[in-house]
Short mmCIF file of C-alpha atoms and ligand atoms in Angstrom, two decimals:
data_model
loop_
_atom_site.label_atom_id
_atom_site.label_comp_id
_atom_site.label_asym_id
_atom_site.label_seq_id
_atom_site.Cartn_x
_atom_site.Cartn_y
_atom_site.Cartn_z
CA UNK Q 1 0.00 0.00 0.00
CA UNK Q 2 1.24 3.43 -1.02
CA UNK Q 3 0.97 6.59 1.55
CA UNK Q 4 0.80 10.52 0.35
CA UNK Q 5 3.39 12.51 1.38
CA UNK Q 6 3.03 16.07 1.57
CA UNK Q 7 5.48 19.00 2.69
CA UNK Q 8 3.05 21.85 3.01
CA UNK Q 9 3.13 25.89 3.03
CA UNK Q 10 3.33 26.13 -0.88
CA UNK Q 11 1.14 28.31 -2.36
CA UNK Q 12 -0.62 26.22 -5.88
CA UNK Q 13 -0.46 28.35 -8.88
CA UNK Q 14 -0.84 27.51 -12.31
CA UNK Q 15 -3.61 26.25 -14.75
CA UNK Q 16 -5.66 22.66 -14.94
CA UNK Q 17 -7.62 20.87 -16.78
CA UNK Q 18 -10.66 19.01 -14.67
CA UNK Q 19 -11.27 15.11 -15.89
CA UNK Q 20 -14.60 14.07 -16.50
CA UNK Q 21 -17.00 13.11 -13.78
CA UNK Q 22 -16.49 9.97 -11.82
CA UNK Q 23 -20.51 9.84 -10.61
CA UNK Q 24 -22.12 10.70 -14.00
CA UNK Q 25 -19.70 7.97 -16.24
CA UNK Q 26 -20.65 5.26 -14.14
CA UNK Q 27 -24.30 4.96 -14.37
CA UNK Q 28 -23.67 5.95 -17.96
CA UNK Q 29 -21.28 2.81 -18.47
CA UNK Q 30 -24.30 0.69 -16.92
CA UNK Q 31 -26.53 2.41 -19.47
CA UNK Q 32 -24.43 0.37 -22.10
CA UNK Q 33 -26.44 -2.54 -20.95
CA UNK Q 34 -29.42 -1.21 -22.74
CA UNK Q 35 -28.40 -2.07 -26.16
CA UNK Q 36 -26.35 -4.58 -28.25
CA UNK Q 37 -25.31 -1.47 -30.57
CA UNK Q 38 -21.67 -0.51 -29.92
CA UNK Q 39 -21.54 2.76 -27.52
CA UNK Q 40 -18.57 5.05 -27.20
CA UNK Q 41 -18.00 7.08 -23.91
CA UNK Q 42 -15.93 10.52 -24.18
CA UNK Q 43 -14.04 12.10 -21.52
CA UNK Q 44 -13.87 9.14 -18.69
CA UNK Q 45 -11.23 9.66 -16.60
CA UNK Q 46 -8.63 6.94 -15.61
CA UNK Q 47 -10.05 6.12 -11.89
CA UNK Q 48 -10.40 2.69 -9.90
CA UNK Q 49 -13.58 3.09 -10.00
CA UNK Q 50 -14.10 3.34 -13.80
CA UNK Q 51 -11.99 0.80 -14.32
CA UNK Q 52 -13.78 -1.78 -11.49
CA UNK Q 53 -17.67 -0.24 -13.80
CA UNK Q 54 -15.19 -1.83 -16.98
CA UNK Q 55 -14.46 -5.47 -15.15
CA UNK Q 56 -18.50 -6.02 -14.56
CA UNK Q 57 -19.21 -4.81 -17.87
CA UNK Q 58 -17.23 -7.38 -18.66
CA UNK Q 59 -18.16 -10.02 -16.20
CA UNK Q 60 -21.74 -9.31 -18.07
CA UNK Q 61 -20.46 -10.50 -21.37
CA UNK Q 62 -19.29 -6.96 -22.90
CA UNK Q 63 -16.06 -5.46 -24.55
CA UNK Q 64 -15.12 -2.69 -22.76
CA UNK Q 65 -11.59 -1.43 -23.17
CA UNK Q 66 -10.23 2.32 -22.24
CA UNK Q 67 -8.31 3.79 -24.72
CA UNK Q 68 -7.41 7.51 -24.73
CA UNK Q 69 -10.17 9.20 -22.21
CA UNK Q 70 -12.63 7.12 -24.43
CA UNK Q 71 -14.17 3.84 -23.49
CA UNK Q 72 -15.74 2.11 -26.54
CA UNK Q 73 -18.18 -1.14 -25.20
CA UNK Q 74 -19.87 -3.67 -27.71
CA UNK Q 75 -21.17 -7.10 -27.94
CA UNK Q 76 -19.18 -9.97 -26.75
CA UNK Q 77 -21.63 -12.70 -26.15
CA UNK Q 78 -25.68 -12.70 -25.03
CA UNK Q 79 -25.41 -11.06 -21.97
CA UNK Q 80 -25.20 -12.27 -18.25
CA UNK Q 81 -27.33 -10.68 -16.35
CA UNK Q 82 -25.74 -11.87 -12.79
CA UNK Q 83 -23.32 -8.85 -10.88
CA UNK Q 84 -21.34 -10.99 -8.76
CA UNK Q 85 -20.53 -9.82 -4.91
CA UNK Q 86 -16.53 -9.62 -5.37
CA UNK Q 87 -17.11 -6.77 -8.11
CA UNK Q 88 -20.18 -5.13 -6.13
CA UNK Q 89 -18.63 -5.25 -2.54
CA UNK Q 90 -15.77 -3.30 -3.97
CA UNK Q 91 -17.76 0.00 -5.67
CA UNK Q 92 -21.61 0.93 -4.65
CA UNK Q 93 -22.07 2.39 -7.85
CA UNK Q 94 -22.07 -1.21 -9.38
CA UNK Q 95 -25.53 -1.36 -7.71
CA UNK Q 96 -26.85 0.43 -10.54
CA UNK Q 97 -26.61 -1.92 -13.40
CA UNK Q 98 -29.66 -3.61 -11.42
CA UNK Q 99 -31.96 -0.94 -13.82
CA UNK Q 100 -30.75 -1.50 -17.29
CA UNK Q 101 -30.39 -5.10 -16.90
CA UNK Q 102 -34.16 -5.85 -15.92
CA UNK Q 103 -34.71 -3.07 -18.50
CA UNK Q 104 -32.87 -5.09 -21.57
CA UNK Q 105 -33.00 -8.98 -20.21
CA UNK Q 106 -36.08 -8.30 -17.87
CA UNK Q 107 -34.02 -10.37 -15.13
CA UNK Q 108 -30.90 -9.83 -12.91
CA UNK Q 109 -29.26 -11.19 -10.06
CA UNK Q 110 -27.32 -7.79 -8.61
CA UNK Q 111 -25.32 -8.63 -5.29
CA UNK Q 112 -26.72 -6.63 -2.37
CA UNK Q 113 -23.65 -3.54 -1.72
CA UNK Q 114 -23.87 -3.32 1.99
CA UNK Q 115 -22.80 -0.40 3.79
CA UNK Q 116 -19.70 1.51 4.07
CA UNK Q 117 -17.49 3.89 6.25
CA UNK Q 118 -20.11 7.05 5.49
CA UNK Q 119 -22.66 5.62 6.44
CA UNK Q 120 -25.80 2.66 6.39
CA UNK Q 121 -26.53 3.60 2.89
CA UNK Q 122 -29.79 1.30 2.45
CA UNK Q 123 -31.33 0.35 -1.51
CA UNK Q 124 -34.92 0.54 -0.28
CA UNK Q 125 -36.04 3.24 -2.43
CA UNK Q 126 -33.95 1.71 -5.88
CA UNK Q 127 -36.02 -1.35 -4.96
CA UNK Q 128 -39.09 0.34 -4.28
CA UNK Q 129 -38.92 1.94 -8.06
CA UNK Q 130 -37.94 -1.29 -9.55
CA UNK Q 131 -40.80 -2.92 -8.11
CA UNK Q 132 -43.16 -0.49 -9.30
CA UNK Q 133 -42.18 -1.70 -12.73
CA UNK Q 134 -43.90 -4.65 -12.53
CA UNK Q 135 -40.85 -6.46 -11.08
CA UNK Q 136 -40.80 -9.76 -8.42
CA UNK Q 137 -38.10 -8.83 -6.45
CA UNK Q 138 -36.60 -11.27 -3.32
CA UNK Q 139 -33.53 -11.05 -1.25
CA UNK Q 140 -31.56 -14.43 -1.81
CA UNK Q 141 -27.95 -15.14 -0.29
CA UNK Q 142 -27.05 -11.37 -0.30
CA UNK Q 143 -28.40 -11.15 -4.11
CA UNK Q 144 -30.95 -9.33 -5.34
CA UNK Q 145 -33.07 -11.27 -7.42
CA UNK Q 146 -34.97 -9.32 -9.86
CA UNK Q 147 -37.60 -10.95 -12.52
CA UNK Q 148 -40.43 -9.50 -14.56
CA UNK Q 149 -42.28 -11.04 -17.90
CA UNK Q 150 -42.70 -6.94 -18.98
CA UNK Q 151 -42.08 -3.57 -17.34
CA UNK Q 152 -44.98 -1.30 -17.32
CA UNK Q 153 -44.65 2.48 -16.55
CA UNK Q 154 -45.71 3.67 -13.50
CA UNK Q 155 -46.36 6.42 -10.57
CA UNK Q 156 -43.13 6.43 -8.66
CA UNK Q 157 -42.68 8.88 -5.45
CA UNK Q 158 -38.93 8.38 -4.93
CA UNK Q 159 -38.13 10.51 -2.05
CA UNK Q 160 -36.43 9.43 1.62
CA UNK Q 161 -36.08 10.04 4.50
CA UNK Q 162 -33.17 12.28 3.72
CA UNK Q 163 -34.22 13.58 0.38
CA UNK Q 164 -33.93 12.50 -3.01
CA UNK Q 165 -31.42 9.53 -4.29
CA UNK Q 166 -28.81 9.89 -6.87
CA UNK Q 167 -28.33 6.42 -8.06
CA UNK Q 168 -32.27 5.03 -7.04
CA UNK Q 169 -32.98 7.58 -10.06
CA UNK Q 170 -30.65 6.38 -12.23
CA UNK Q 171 -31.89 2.98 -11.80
CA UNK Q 172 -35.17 3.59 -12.18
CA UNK Q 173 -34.72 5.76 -15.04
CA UNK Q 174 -32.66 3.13 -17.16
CA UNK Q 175 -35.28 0.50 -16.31
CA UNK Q 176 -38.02 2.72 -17.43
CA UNK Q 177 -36.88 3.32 -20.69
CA UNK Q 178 -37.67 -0.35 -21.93
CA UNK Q 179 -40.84 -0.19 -19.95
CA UNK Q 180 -44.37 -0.26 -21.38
CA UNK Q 181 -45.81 2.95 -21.03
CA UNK Q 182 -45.57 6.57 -19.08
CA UNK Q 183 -43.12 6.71 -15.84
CA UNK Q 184 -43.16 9.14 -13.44
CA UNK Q 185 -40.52 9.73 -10.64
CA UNK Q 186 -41.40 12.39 -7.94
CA UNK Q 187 -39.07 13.72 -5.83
CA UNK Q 188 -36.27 12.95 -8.73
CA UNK Q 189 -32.79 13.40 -7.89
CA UNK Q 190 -32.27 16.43 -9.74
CA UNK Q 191 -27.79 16.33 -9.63
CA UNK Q 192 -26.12 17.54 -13.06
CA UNK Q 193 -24.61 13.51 -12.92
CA UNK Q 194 -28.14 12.31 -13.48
CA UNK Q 195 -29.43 14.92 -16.53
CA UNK Q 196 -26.34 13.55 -17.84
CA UNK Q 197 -27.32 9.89 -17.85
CA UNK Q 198 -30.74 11.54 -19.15
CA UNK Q 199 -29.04 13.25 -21.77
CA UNK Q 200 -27.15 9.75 -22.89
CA UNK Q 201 -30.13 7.66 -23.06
CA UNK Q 202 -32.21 10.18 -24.92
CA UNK Q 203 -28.92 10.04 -27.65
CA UNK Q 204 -29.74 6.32 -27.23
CA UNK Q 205 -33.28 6.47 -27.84
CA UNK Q 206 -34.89 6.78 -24.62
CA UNK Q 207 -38.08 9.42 -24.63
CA UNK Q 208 -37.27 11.64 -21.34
CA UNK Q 209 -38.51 14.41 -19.91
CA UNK Q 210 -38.27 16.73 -16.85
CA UNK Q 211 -34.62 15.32 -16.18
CA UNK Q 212 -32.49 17.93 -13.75
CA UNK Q 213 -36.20 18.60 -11.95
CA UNK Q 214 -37.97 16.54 -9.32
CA UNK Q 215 -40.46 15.14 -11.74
CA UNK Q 216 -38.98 12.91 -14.73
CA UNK Q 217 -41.60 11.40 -17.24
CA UNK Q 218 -40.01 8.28 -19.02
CA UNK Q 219 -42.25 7.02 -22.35
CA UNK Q 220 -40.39 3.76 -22.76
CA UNK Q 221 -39.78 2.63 -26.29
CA UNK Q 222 -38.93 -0.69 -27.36
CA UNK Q 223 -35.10 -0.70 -27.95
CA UNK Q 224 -32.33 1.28 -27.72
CA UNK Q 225 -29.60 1.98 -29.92
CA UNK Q 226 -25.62 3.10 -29.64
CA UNK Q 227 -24.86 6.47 -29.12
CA UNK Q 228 -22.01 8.72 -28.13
CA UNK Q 229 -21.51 10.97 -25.47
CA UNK Q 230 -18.51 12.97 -23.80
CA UNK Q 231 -19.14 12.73 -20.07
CA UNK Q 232 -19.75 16.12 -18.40
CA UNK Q 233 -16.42 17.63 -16.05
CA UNK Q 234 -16.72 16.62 -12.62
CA UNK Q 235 -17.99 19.17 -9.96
CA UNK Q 236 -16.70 17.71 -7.30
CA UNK Q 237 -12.61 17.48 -8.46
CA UNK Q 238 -13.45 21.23 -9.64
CA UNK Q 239 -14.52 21.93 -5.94
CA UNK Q 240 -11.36 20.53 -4.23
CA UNK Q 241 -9.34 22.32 -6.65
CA UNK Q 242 -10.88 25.46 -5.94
CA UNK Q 243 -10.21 24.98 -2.08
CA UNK Q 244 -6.67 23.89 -2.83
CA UNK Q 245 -6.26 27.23 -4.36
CA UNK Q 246 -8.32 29.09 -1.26
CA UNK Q 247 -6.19 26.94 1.36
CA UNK Q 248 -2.75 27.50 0.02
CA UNK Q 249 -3.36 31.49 -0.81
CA UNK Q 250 -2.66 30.27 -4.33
CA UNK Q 251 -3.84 31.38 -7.87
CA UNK Q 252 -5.58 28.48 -9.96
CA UNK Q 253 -7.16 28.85 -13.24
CA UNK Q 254 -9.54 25.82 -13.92
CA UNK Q 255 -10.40 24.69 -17.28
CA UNK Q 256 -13.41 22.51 -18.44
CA UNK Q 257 -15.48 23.16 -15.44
CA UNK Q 258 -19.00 24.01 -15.24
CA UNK Q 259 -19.38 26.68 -12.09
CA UNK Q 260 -23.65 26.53 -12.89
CA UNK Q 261 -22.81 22.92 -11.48
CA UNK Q 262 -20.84 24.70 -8.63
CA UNK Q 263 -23.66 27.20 -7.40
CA UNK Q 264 -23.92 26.51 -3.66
CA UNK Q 265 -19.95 26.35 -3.10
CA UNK Q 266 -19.68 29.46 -5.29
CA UNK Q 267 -22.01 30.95 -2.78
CA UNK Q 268 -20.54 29.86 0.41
CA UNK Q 269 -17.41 30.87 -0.89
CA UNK Q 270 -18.06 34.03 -1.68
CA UNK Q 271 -19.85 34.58 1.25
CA UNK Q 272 -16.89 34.16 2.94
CA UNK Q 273 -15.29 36.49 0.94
CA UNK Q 274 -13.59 34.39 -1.95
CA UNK Q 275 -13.35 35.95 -5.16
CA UNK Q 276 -13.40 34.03 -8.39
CA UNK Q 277 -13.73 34.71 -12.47
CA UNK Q 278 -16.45 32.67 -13.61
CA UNK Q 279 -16.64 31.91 -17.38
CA UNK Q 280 -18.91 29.36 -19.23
CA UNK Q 281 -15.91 26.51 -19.05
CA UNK Q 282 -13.59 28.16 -16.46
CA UNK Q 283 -13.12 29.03 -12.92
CA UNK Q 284 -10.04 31.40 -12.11
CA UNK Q 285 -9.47 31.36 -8.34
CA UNK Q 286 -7.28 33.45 -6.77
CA UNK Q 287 -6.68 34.33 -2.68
CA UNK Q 288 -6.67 37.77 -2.32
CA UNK Q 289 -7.85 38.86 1.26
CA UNK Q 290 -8.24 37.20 4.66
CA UNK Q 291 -11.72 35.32 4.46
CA UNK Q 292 -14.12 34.56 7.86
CA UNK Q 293 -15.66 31.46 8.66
CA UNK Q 294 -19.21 30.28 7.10
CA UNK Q 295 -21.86 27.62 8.17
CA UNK Q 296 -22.73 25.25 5.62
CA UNK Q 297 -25.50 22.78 5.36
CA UNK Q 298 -25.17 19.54 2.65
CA UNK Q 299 -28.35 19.29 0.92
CA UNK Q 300 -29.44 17.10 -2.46
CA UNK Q 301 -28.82 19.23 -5.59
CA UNK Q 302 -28.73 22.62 -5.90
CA UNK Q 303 -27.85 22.39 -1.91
CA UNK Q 304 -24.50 22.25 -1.03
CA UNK Q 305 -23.34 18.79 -1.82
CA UNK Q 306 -22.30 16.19 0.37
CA UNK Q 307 -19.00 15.26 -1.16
CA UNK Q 308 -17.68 18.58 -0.36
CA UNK Q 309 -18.01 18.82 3.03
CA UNK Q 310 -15.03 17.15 3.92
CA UNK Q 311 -12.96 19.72 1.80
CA UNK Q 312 -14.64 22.47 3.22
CA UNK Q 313 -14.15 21.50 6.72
CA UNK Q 314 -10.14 21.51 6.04
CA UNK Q 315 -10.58 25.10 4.54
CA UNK Q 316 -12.68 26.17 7.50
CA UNK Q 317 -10.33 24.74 10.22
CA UNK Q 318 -7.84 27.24 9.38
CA UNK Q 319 -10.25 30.34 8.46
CA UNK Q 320 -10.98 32.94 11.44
CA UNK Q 321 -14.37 32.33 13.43
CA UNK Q 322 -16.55 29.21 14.06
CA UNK Q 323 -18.17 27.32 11.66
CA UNK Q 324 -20.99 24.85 12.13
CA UNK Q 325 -20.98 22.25 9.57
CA UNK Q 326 -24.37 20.20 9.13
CA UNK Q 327 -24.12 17.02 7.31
CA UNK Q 328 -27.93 15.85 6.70
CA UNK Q 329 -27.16 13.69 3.88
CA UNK Q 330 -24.77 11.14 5.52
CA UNK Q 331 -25.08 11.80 9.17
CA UNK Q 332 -22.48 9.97 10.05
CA UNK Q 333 -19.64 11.08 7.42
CA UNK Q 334 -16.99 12.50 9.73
CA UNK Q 335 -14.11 10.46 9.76
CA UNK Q 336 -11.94 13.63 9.01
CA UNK Q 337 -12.75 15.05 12.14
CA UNK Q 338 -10.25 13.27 14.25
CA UNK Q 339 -7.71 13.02 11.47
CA UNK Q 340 -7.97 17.04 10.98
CA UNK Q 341 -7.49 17.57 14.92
CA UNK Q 342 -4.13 15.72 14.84
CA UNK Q 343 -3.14 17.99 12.31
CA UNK Q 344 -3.96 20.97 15.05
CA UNK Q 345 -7.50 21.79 13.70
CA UNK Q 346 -10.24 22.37 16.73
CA UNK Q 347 -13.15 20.47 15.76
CA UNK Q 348 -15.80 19.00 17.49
CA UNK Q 349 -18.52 16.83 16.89
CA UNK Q 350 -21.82 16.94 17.77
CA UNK Q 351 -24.37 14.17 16.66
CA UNK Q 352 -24.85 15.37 12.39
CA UNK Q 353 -23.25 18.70 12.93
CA UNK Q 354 -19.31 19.78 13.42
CA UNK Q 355 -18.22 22.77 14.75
CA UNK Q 356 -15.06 24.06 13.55
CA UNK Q 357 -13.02 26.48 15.16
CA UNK Q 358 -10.60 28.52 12.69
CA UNK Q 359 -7.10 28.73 13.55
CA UNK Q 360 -3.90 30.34 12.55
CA UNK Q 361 -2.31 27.32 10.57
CA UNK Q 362 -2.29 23.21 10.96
CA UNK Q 363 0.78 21.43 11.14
CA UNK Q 364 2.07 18.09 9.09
CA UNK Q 365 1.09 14.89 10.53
CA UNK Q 366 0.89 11.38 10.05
CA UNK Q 367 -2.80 10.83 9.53
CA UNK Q 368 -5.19 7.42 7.83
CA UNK Q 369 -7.64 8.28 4.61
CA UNK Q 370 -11.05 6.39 5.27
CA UNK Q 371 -12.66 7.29 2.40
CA UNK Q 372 -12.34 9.37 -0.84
CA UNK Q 373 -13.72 12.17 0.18
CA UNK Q 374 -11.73 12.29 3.43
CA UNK Q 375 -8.33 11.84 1.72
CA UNK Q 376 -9.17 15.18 -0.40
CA UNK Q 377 -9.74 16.79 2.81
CA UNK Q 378 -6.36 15.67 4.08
CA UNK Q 379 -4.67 16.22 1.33
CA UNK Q 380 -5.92 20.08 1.18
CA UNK Q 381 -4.94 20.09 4.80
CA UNK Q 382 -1.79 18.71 4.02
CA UNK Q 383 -1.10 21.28 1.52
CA UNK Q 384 -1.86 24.28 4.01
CA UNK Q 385 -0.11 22.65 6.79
CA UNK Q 386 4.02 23.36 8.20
CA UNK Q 387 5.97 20.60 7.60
CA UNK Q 388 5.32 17.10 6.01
CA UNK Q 389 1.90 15.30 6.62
CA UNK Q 390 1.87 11.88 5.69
CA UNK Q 391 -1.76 10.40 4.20
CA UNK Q 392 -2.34 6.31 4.62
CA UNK Q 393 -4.64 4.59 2.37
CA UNK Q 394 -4.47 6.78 -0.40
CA UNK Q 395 -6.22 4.07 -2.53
CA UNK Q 396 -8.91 5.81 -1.87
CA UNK Q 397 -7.80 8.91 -3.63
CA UNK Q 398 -7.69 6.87 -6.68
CA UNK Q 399 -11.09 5.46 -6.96
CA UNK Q 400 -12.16 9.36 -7.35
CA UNK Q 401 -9.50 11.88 -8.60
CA UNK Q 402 -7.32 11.25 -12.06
CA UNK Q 403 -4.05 12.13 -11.52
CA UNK Q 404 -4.73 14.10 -8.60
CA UNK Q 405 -0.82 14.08 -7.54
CA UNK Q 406 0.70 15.18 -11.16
CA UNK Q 407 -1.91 18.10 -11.13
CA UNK Q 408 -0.94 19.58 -7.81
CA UNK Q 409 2.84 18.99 -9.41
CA UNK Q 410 1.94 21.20 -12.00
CA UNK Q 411 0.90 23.35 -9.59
CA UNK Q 412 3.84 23.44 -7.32
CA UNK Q 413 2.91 21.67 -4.66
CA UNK Q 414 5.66 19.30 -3.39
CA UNK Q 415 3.90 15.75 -3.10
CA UNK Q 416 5.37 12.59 -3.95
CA UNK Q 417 4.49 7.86 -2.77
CA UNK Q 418 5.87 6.16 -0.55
CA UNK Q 419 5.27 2.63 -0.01
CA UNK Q 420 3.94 1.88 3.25
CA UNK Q 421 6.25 -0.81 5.64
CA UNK Q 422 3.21 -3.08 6.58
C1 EPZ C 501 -24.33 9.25 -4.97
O1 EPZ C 501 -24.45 8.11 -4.11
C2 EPZ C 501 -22.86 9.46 -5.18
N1 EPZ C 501 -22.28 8.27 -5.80
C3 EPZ C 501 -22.17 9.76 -3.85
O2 EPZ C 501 -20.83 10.07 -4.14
C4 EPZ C 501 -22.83 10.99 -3.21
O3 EPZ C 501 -22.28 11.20 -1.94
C5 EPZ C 501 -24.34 10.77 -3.09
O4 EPZ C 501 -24.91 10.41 -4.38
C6 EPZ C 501 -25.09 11.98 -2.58
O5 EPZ C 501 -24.87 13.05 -3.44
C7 EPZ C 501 -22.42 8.10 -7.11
O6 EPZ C 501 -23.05 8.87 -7.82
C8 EPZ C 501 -21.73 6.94 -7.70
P1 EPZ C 501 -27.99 8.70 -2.60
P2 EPZ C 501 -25.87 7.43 -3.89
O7 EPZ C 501 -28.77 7.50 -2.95
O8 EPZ C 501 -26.71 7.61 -5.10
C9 EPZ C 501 -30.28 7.56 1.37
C10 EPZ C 501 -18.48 10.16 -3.70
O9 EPZ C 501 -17.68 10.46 -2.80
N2 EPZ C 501 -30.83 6.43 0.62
O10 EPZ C 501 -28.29 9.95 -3.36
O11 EPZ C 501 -25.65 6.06 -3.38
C11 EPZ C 501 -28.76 7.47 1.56
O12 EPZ C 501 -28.41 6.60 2.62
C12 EPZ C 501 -19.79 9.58 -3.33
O13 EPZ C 501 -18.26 10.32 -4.91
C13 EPZ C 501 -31.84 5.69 1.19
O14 EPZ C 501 -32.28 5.94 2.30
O15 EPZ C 501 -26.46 8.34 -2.76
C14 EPZ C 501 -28.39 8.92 1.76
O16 EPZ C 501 -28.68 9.28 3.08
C15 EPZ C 501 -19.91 8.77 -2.16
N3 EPZ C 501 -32.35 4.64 0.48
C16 EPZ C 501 -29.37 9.65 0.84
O17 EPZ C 501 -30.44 8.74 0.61
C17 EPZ C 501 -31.91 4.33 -0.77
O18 EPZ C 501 -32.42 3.37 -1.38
C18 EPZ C 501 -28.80 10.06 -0.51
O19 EPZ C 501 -28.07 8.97 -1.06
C19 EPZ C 501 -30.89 5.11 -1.35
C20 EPZ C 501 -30.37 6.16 -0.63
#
């Protein structure tokens, strides 16, 4: 296992180019399970996590190679319609080929994710929408077992207890398509990841409106064809980029970023007196005066999203005044706490909220990544702190950012691997 080593106090500057995003290519790689045409998908960045979405396309009787930012899948052989555990235990997002297999082979046997380190993460509402399809559904060995003679469209009220669901759309959505008849889902997930998935299966075919809004209408059709599609830039590498800039008191010009996907950090930011140049495809960030503390509150899209609040927390710890931090997505997602206060930072938690006391500067420690989100945190913190902070488990840094270490290079930070003595 490889660890992240930092030496902080350098201040990024410099220009780079955001990959394409992580959470909108993988449902859009299931989506390839719709058809038997040949589908080519722009823009995907090199990530553990693509590359795991490649091995159960595979596993369910595909070609899928990555070639150049572009991952062309076809045919191989009639396809399997079993996701095995190994593949599923390893990414949650695998979950979602459960929709476009019942939708093209009206069966599957999808292996049950089980939870992880943010949180309980449940699949009753992906199952609830499934079912409304028309679909037998029964829990077997840790399986899913999925059957149905025909789909038929139907009234679907997809909201939970904390709000919409990102993925439960997108696996309703690409089972609808092949349905019989009008869908509706209520209380949609309405993130810029899912209109893109919308926007794919419409090049594929698929009759969909409403997409980016709570209320998608789905007029299935009878098949689907190939298509291609460049992936949209991914809002959430964008954000951590942006902080890297803030944290450091650098200077970062980001290209192929959408800020209209950014609108609630853009916000918070400048309410804390950040000030950016926004252009259609480019964010230029730059630190120019002291900036105070700000509350934030993650929320489903527009809100402020969930898979920034770790970053944001490592640029509040070390910004003047309290902030209080409200996670009501993933209550639990605060493994960064403790890793952040033995870096220095005065943190505490209470139940879903953190309150964060700014301080003058953090220093270099050894500290343990538990998930993706919480290495970017530690690696921004890393980059602001004095001395050398070492990260463990920096796997997890690859399932989500594409070369996140040669891009803070570029930008002057001084980061290099180590292997860790087990
Ligand atoms: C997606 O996960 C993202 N993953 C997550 O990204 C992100 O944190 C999350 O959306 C929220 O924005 C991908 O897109 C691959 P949800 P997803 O279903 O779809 C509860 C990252 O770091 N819920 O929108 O699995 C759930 O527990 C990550 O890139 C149910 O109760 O999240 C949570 O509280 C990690 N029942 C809330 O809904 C369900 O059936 C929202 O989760 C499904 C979800």
């Amino acid at each position: 296992m490889d660890k992240l080593i930092i030496e902080g106090g350098v201040s990024l500057k410099g220009e780079v180019t955001v990959s394409g995003a992580k959470n909108a290519v993988l449902p859009i790689l299931a989506a390839t399970l719709l058809t038997d045409d040949a589908c080519i998908i722009k823009g995907v960045p090199q990530l553990r996590d693509t590359a795991t979405m490649i091995k159960i396309l595979r596993s369910l009787g595909k070609n899928a190679e990555l070639e150049n930012g572009a991952v062309t899948v076809s045919m191989q052989r009639n396809t399997n319609y079993v996701a095995d555990y190994k593949l599923v235990s390893t990414m949650r997002a695998s979950f979602c080929v459960l929709g476009p297999l019942l939708g093209k082979l009206k069966r599957a046997k999808v292996s049950l994710p089980g939870g992880c380190v943010i949180g309980v993460r449940p699949v009753d509402l992906h199952l609830k929408g499934i079912k409304a399809l028309g679909t037998d559904i029964t829990i077997e060995s840790g399986y899913v077992l999925a059957k149905a003679n025909k789909l038929k469209g139907s009234n679907i009220y997809l909201g939970g207890v904390y709000g919409s669901s990102v993925l439960a759309t997108d696996n309703v959505m690409m089972a609808a398509v092949l349905a019989e008849g009008l869908t509706v889902i209520e209380s949609a997930a309405c993130e810029p990841e899912v209109v893109d998935l919308a926007e794919f299966l419409i090049k594929m075919g698929a009759k969909i409106k409403g997409h980016g809004t709570p209320i998608i209408e789905i007029e299935g059709v009878k098949h689907l064809h190939g298509a291609t599609h460049t992936v949209i830039p991914d809002r959430i590498e964008a954000g951590t980029l942006m902080l890297a800039a803030l944290i450091t008191r650098g200077d970062i010009l980001l290209k192929n970023v959408s800020y209209r996907h950014l609108g609630a950090l853009v916000d918070k930011l400048e309410e804390s007196g950040a000030s950016m140049t926004k252009t259609d495809n480019s964010i230029h960030m730059r630190y120019k005066k002291q900036m105070h503390a700000v509350n934030i509150t993650t929320l489903p899209y527009p809100g402020f999203p969930t898979d920034m609040q770790a970053q944001m927390m490592a640029l509040m710890s070390v910004t003047p005044g309290i902030s209080v931090i409200t996670e009501k997505i993933y209550p639990d997602r605060f493994m960064h706490v403790a890793e952040l206060n033995r870096m220095g930072a005065h943190i505490q938690r209470e139940g879903p909220h953190a309150i964060v006391e700014g301080i003058k500067g953090l220093s270099g420690a050894p500290v343990m990544a538990s998930d993706l989100r919480a290495s970017a945190c530690l690696v921004l913190a890393g980059l602001a702190a004095k001395g050398k902070t070492s990260i463990s488990r920096i796997y997890h840094l690859e399932r989500g950012y594409e070369n996140i270490e040669e891009k803070l290079e570029v930008l002057g930070a001084k980061v290099w691997r180590e292997r860790e003595k087990e």
